[in-house]
Short mmCIF file of C-alpha atoms and ligand atoms in Angstrom, two decimals:
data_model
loop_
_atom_site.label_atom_id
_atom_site.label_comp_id
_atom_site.label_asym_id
_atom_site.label_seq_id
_atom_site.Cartn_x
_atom_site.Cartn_y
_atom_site.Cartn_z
CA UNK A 1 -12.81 -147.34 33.26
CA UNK A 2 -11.24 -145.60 36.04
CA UNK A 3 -9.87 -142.43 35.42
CA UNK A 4 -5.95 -141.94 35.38
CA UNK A 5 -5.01 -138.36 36.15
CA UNK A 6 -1.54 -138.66 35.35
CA UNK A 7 -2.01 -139.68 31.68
CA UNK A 8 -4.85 -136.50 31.49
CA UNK A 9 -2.35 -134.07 32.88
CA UNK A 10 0.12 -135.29 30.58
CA UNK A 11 -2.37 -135.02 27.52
CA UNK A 12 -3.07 -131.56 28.62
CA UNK A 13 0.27 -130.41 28.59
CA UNK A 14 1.03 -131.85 25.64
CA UNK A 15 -2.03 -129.99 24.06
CA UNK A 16 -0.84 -126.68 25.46
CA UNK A 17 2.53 -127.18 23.82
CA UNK A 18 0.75 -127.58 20.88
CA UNK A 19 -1.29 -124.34 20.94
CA UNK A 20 1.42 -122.13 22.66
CA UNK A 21 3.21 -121.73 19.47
CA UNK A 22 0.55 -119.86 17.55
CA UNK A 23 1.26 -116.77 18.05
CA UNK A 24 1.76 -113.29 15.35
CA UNK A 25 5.17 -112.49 16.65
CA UNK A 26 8.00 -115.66 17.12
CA UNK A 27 9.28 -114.41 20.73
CA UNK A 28 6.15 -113.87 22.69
CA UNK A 29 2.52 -115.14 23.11
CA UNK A 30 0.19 -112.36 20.80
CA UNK A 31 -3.19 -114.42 20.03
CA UNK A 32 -5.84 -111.49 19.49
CA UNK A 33 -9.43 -111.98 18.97
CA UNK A 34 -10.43 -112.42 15.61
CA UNK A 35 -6.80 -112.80 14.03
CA UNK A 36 -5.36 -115.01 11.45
CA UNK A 37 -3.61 -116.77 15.11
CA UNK A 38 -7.30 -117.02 16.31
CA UNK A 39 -8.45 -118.82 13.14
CA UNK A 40 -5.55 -121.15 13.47
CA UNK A 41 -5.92 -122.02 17.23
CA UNK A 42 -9.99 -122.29 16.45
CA UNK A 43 -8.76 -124.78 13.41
CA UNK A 44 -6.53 -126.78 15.67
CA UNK A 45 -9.07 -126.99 18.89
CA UNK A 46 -11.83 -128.12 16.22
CA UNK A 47 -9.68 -131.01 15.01
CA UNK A 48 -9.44 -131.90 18.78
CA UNK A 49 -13.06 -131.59 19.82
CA UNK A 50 -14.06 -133.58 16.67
CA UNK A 51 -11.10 -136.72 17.77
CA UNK A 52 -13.09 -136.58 21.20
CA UNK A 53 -16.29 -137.01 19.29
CA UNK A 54 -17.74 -133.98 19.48
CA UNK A 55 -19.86 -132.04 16.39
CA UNK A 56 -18.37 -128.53 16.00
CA UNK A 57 -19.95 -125.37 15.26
CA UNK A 58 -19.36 -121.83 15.10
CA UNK A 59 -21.06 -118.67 16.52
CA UNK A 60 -21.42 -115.14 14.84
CA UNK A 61 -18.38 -114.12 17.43
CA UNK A 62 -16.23 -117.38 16.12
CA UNK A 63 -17.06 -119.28 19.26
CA UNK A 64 -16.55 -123.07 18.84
CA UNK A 65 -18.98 -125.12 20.49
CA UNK A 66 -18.33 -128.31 20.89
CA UNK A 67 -21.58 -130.47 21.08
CA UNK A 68 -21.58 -134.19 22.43
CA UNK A 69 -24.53 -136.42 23.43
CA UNK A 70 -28.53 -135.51 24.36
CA UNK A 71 -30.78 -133.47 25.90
CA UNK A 72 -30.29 -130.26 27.52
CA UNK A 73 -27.03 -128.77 27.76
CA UNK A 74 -23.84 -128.52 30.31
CA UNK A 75 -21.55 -126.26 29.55
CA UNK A 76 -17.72 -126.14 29.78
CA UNK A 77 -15.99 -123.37 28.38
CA UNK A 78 -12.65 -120.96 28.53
CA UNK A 79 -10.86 -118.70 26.13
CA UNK A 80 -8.30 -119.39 22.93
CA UNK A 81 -6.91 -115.41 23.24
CA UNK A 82 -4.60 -114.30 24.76
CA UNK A 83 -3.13 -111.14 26.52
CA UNK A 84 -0.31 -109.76 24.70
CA UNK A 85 3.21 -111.57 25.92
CA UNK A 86 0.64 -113.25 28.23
CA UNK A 87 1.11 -117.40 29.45
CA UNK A 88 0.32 -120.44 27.87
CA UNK A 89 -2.41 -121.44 30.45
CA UNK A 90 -4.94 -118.89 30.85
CA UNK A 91 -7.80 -119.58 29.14
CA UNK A 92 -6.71 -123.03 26.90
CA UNK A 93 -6.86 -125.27 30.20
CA UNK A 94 -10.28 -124.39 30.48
CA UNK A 95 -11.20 -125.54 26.65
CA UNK A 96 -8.32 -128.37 27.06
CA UNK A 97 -10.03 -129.40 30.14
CA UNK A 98 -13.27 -129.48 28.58
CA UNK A 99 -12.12 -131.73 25.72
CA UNK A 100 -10.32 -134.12 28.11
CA UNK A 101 -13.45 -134.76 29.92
CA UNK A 102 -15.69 -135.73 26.85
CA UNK A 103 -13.37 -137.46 25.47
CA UNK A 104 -13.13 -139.98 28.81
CA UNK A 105 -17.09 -139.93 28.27
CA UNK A 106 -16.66 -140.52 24.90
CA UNK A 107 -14.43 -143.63 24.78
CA UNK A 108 -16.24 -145.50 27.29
CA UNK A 109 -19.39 -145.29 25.56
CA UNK A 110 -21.28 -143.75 28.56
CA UNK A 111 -24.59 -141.76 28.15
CA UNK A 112 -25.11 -139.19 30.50
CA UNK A 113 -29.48 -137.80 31.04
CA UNK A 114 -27.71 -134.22 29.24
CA UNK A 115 -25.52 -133.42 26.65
CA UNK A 116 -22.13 -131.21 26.70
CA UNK A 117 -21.25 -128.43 24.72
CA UNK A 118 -17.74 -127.08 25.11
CA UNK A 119 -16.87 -123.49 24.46
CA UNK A 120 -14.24 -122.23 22.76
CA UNK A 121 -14.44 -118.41 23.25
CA UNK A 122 -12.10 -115.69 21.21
CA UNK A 123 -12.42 -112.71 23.66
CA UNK A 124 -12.21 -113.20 27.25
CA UNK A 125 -9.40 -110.39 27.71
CA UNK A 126 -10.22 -107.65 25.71
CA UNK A 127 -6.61 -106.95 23.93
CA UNK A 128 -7.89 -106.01 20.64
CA UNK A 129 -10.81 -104.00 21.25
CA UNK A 130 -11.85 -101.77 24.42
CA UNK A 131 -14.01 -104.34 25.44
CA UNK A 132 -13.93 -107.80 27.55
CA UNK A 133 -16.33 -111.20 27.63
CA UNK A 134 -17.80 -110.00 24.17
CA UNK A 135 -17.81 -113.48 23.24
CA UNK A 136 -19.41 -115.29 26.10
CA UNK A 137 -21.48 -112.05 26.31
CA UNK A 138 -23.33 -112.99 23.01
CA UNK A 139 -23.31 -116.98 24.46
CA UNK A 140 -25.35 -115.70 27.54
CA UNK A 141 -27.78 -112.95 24.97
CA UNK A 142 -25.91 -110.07 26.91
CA UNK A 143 -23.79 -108.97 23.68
CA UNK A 144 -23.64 -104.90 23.80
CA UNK A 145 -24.69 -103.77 20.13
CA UNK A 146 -22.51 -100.52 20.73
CA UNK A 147 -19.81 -103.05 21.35
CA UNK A 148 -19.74 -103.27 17.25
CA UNK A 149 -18.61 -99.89 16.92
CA UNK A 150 -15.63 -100.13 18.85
CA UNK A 151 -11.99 -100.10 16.97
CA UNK A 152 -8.98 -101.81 17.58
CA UNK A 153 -5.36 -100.00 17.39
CA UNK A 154 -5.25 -99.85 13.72
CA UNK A 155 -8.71 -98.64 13.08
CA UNK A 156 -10.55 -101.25 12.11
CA UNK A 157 -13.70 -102.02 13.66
CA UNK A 158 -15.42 -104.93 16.09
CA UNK A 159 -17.57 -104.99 13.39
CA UNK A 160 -15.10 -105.27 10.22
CA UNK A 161 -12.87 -107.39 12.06
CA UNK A 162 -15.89 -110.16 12.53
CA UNK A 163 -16.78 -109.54 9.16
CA UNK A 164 -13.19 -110.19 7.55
CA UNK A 165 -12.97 -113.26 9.87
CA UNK A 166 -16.10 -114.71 7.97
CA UNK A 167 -18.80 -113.65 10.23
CA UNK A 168 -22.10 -111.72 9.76
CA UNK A 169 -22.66 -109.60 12.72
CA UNK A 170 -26.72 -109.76 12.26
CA UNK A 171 -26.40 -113.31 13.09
CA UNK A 172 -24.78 -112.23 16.89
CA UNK A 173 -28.19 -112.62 18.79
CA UNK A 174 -28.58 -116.09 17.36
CA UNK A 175 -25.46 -117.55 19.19
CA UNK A 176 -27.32 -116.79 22.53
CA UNK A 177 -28.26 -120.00 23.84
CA UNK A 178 -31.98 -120.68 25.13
CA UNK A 179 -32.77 -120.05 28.85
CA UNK A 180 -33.54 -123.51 30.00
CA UNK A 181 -31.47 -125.15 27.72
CA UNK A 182 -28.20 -124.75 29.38
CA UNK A 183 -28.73 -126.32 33.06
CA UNK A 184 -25.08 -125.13 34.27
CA UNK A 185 -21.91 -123.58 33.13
CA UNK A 186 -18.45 -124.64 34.55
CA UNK A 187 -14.91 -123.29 33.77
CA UNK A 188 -11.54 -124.59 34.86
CA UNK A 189 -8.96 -122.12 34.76
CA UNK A 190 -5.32 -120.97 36.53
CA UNK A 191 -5.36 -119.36 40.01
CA UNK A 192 -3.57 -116.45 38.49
CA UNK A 193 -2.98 -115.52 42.62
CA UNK A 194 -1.10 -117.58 45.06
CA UNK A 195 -3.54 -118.89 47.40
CA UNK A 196 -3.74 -122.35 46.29
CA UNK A 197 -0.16 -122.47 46.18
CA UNK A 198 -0.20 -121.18 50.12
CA UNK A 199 -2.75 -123.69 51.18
CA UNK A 200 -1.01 -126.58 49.41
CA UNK A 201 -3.68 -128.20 47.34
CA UNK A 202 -4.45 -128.18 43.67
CA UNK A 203 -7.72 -127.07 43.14
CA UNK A 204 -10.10 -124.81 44.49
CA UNK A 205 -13.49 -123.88 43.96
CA UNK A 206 -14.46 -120.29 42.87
CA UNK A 207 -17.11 -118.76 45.42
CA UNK A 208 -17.68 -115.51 42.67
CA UNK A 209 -15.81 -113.16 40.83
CA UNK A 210 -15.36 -110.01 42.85
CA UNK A 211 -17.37 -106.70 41.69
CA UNK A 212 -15.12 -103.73 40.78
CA UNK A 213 -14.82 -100.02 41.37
CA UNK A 214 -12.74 -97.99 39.30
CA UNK A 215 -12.05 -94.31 40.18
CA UNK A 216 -9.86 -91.26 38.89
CA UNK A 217 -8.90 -88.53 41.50
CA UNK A 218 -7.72 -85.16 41.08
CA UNK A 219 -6.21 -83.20 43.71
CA UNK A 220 -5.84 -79.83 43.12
CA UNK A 221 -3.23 -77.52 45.04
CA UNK A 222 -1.13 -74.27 43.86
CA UNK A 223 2.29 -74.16 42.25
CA UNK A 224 5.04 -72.70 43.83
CA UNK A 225 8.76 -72.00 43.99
CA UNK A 226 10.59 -75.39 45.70
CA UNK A 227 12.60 -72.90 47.11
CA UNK A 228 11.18 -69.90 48.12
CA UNK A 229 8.11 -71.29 49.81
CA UNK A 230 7.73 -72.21 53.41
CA UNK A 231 6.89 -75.94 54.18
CA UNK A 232 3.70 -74.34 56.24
CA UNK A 233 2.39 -72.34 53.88
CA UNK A 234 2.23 -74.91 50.55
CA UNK A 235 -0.62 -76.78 49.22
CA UNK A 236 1.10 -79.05 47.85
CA UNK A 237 -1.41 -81.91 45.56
CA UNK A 238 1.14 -85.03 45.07
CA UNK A 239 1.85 -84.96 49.17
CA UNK A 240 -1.90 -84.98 49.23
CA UNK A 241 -2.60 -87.37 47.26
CA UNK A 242 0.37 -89.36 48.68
CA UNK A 243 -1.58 -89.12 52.03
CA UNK A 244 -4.45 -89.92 50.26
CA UNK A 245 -3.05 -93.28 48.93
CA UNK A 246 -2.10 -94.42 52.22
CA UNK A 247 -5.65 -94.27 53.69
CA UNK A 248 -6.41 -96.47 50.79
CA UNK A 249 -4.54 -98.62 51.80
CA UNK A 250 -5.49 -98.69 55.07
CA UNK A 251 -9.21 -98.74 54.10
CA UNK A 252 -8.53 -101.99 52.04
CA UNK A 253 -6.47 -103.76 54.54
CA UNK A 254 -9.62 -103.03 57.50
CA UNK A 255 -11.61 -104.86 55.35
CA UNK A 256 -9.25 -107.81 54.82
CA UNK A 257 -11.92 -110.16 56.06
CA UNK A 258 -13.74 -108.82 53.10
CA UNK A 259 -10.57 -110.33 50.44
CA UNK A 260 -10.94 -106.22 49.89
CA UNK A 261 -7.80 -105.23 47.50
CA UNK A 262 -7.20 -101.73 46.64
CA UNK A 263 -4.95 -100.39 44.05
CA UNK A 264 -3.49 -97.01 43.33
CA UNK A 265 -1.90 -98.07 39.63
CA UNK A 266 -1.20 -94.79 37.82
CA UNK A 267 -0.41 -91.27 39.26
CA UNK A 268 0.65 -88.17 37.32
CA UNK A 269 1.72 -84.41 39.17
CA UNK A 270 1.45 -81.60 37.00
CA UNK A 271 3.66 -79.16 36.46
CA UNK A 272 5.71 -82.31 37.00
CA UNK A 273 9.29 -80.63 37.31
CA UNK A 274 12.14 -80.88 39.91
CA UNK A 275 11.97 -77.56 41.39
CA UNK A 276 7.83 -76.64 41.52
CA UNK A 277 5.35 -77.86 44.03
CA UNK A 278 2.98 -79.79 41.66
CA UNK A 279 -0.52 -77.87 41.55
CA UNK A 280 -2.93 -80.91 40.59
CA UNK A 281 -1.96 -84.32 41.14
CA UNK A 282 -4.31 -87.27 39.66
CA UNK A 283 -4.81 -90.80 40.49
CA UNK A 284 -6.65 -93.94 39.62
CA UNK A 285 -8.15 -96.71 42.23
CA UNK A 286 -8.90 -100.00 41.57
CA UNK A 287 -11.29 -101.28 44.47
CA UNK A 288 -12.47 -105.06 44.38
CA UNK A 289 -14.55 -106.79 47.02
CA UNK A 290 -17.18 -109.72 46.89
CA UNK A 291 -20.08 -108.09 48.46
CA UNK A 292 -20.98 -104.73 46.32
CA UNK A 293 -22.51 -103.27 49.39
CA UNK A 294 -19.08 -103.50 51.42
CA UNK A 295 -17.26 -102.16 47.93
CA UNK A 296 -19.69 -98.96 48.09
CA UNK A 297 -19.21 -98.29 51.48
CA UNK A 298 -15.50 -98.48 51.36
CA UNK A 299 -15.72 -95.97 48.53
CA UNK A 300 -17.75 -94.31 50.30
CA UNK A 301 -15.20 -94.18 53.53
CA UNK A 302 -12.69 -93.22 50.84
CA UNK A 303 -14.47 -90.03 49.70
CA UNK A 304 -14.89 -88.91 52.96
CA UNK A 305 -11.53 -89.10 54.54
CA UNK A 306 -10.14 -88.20 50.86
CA UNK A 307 -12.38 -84.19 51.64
CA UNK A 308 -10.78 -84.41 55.13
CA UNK A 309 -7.34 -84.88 54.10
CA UNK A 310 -7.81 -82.22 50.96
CA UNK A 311 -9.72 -80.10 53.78
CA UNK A 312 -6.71 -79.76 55.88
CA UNK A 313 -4.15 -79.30 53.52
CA UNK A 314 -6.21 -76.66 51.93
CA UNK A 315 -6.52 -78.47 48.66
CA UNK A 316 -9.48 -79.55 46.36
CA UNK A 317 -10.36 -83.15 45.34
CA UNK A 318 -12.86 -84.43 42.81
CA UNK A 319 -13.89 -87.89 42.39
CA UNK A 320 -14.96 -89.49 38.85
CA UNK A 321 -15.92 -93.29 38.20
CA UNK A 322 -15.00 -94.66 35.09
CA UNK A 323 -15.35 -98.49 35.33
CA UNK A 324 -17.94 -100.30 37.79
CA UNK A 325 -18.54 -104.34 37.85
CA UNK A 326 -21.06 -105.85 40.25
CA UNK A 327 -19.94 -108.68 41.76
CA UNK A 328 -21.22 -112.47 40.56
CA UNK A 329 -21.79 -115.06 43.01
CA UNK A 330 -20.92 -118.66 41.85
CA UNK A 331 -24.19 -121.18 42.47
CA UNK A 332 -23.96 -122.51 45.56
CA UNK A 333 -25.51 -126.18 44.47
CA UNK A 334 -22.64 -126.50 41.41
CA UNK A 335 -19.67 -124.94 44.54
CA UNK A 336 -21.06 -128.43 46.92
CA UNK A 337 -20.73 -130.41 43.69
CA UNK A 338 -17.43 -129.28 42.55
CA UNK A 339 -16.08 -129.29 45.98
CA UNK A 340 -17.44 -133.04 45.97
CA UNK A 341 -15.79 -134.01 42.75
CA UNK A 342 -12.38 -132.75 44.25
CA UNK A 343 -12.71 -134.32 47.74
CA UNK A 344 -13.83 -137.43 45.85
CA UNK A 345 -9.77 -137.55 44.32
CA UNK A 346 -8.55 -137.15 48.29
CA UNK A 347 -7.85 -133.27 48.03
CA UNK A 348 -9.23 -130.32 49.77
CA UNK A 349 -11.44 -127.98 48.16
CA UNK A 350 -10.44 -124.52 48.94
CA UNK A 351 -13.48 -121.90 48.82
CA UNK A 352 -12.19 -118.96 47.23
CA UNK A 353 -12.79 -116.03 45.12
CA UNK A 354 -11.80 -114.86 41.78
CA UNK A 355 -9.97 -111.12 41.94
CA UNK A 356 -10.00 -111.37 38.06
CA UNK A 357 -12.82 -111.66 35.37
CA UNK A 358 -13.66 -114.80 33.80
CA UNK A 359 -16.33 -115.68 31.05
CA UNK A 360 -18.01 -117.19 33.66
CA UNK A 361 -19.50 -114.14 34.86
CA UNK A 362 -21.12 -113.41 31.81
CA UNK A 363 -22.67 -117.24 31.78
CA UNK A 364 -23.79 -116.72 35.04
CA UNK A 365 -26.72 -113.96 33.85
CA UNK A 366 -27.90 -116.97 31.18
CA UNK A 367 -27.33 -120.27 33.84
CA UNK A 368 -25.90 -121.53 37.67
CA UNK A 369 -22.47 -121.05 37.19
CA UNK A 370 -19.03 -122.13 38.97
CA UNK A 371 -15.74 -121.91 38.65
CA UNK A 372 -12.47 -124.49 39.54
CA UNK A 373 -9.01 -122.73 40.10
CA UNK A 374 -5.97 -125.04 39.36
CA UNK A 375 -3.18 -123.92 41.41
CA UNK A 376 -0.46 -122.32 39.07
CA UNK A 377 3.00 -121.56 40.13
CA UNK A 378 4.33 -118.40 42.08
CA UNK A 379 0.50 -117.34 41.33
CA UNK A 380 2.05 -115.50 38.10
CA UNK A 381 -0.21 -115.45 35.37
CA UNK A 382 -0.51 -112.52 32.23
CA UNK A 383 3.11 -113.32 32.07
CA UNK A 384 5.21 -115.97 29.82
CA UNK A 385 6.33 -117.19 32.98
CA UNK A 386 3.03 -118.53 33.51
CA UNK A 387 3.07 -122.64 34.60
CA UNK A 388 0.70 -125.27 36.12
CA UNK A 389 1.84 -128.76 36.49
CA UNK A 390 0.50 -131.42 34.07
CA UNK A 391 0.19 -132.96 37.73
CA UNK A 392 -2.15 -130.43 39.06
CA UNK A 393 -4.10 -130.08 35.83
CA UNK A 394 -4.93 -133.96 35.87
CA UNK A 395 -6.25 -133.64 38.92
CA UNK A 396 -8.40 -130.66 37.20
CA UNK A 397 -9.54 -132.64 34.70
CA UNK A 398 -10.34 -135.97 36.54
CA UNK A 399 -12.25 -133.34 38.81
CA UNK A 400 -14.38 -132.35 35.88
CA UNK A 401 -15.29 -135.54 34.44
CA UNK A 402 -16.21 -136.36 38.69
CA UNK A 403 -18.58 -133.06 38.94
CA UNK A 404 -19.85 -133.80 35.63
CA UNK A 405 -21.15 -137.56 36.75
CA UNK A 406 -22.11 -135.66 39.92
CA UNK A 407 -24.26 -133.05 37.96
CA UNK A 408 -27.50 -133.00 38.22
ZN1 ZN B 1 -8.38 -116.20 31.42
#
């Protein structure tokens, strides 16, 4: 049986309609991990992997795996939750996808030399609890224990919220699959950036998922009278940190080769009124590069020219890291046989990487590991604006079920 995109892409986005409605509040998208609107989207995707012939279990972290066929395992996974007033797409193509492609498997009675299990995680985005991947995290035998501890907006804990969801917390290290069971781990998912879009082709295959500096910088100056004193004499902290922000920018955009972004997202000056030069001024940077070595020497770069800025404008600057990611590289065998699948459908595989995290970078510390972007439009994404075509995401699933007979 051949496979007919256009009647996939149709199925998927008549499965997203489906799930897009369960939400906690009527006028925007608010799925949270471990939530009555988790249960219910958990309820409806096991009804669907069970159609498509799948047996359906659940992990200590309420992680549906889907389990068809023999042998040792592929697996396809993606998220059910949802950022708050987030899109329908992120994360349910992936597990929509997944479905879609057993299910063509399935029907046609075909045995493949491994079997599939497709996961259904609960917290890829972290908007209940201070924490992200927790669920794929336990998948891959990297679940935090500390993690447990942690407490959502109204006080109630990781650990009481798993608990009043059903789930025994001792039983976390048992959903961590076996090394050498799972052979690969693949996840279709949106863009959420615009280069697909720019290049003009539907799909695109995920070289790694960037590693991540975080910083918070305090510049430190002296008050003053906006009136009384001279231009020459201030030491003023927000116009050094403005200078500051510019060789940031700078920085970032010499390494553009590098896909370096940098992003100054929050800045506060303090005395913070009209008519005094602010004494301290503090800022955050977001740095993200593939190669961790280039992302520590443009920090580096940054510290220094940040002292020789604060050095001639007679002001102080301290640096503090609060958030660091390496940077996970995608296996290169599953990229070749993803980008195979796609050119096998008459498209272009665009190499790119992921400026965003994805449960795949937790899978890839248990198993090889790749990613396929599905172009999505205007690049929006963590918005309800949000949209890929059923067009484009029948081309993402008939490019699944093709790396899947490719995979080896
Ligand atoms: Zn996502």
């Amino acid at each position: 049986m051949s496979v007919d995109a256009k009647q996939l892409g149709a199925r998927a986005e008549a499965m997203i309609a489906v799930l897009a409605p369960i939400s906690a509040e009527p006028k925007r998208l608010v799925r949270l991990f471990l939530s009555r609107e988790h249960r219910r989207a958990a309820d409806l995707t096991t009804s669907w992997m069970r159609e498509s012939g799948m047996q359906v279990t659940e992990d200590a972290l309420g992680t549906l795996r889907g389990h068809w066929g023999e042998g040792k395992r592929l697996l396809i996974g993606s998220h059910l939750d949802a950022v708050v007033d987030g899109g329908n797409y992120d994360g349910p193509l992936g597990v929509i996808a997944g479905i879609l492609a057993v299910e063509h498997f399935h029907k046609i009675g075909k045995r493949l030399p491994f079997s599939i299990d497709v996961l259904a995680f609960g917290d890829e985005e972290g908007s209940r609890f201070p924490a992200t991947l927790s669920s794929s995290a336990a998948c891959a035998g990297a679940f935090e224990k500390e993690t447990l501890a942690l407490k959502d907006r109204n006080g109630v804990s990781f650990n009481d919220a798993l608990k009043i969801y059903g789930k025994n917390p001792a039983e976390i290290p048992a959903a961590a699959y076996k090394r050498g069971d799972a052979l690969g781990y693949v996840e279709v998912h949106i863009e959420q950036g615009p280069l697909l879009e720019a290049e003009n082709e539907p799909l695109g295959v995920v070289t790694g998922i960037v590693g991540q500096s975080r910083w918070r910088v305090t510049v430190t100056g002296e008050a003053g009278h906006a009136g009384t004193v001279p231009m020459t004499l201030r030491r003023d902290a927000l116009a050094g940190a403005a200078a500051m922000m510019m060789m940031v920018e700078r920085v970032a955009k010499a390494n553009a080769t590098n896909n370096m972004v940098a992003t100054v997202g929050r800045i506060e000056a303090m005395p913070g009124a009209t008519n005094i030069i602010p004494a301290t001024a503090t800022f955050t940077i977001d740095l993200r590069t593939m190669s961790d070595d280039i992302r520590h020497k443009a920090i580096a770069t940054i510290q220094h020219e940040a002292r020789g800025i604060a050095e001639m404008r007679k002001l102080d600057v301290v640096f503090e890291p609060f958030h660091e990611a390496m940077a996970t590289v995608c296996d290169a065998k599953l990229q070749e046989t993803l980008a195979a699948a796609i050119s096998g459908l008459g498209h272009r595989p665009i190499k790119l990487p992921s400026g965003a995290g994805h449960d795949a970078q937790m899978m890839a510390k248990l198993c090889p590991s790749v990613m396929m972007f599905v172009r999505c439009r205007g690049g929006v994404s963590h918005n309800p604006a949000e949209y890929a075509s059923p067009a484009d995401m029948g081309l993402a699933v008939a490019a699944l079920i093709g790396f899947i007979e490719r995979f080896k």
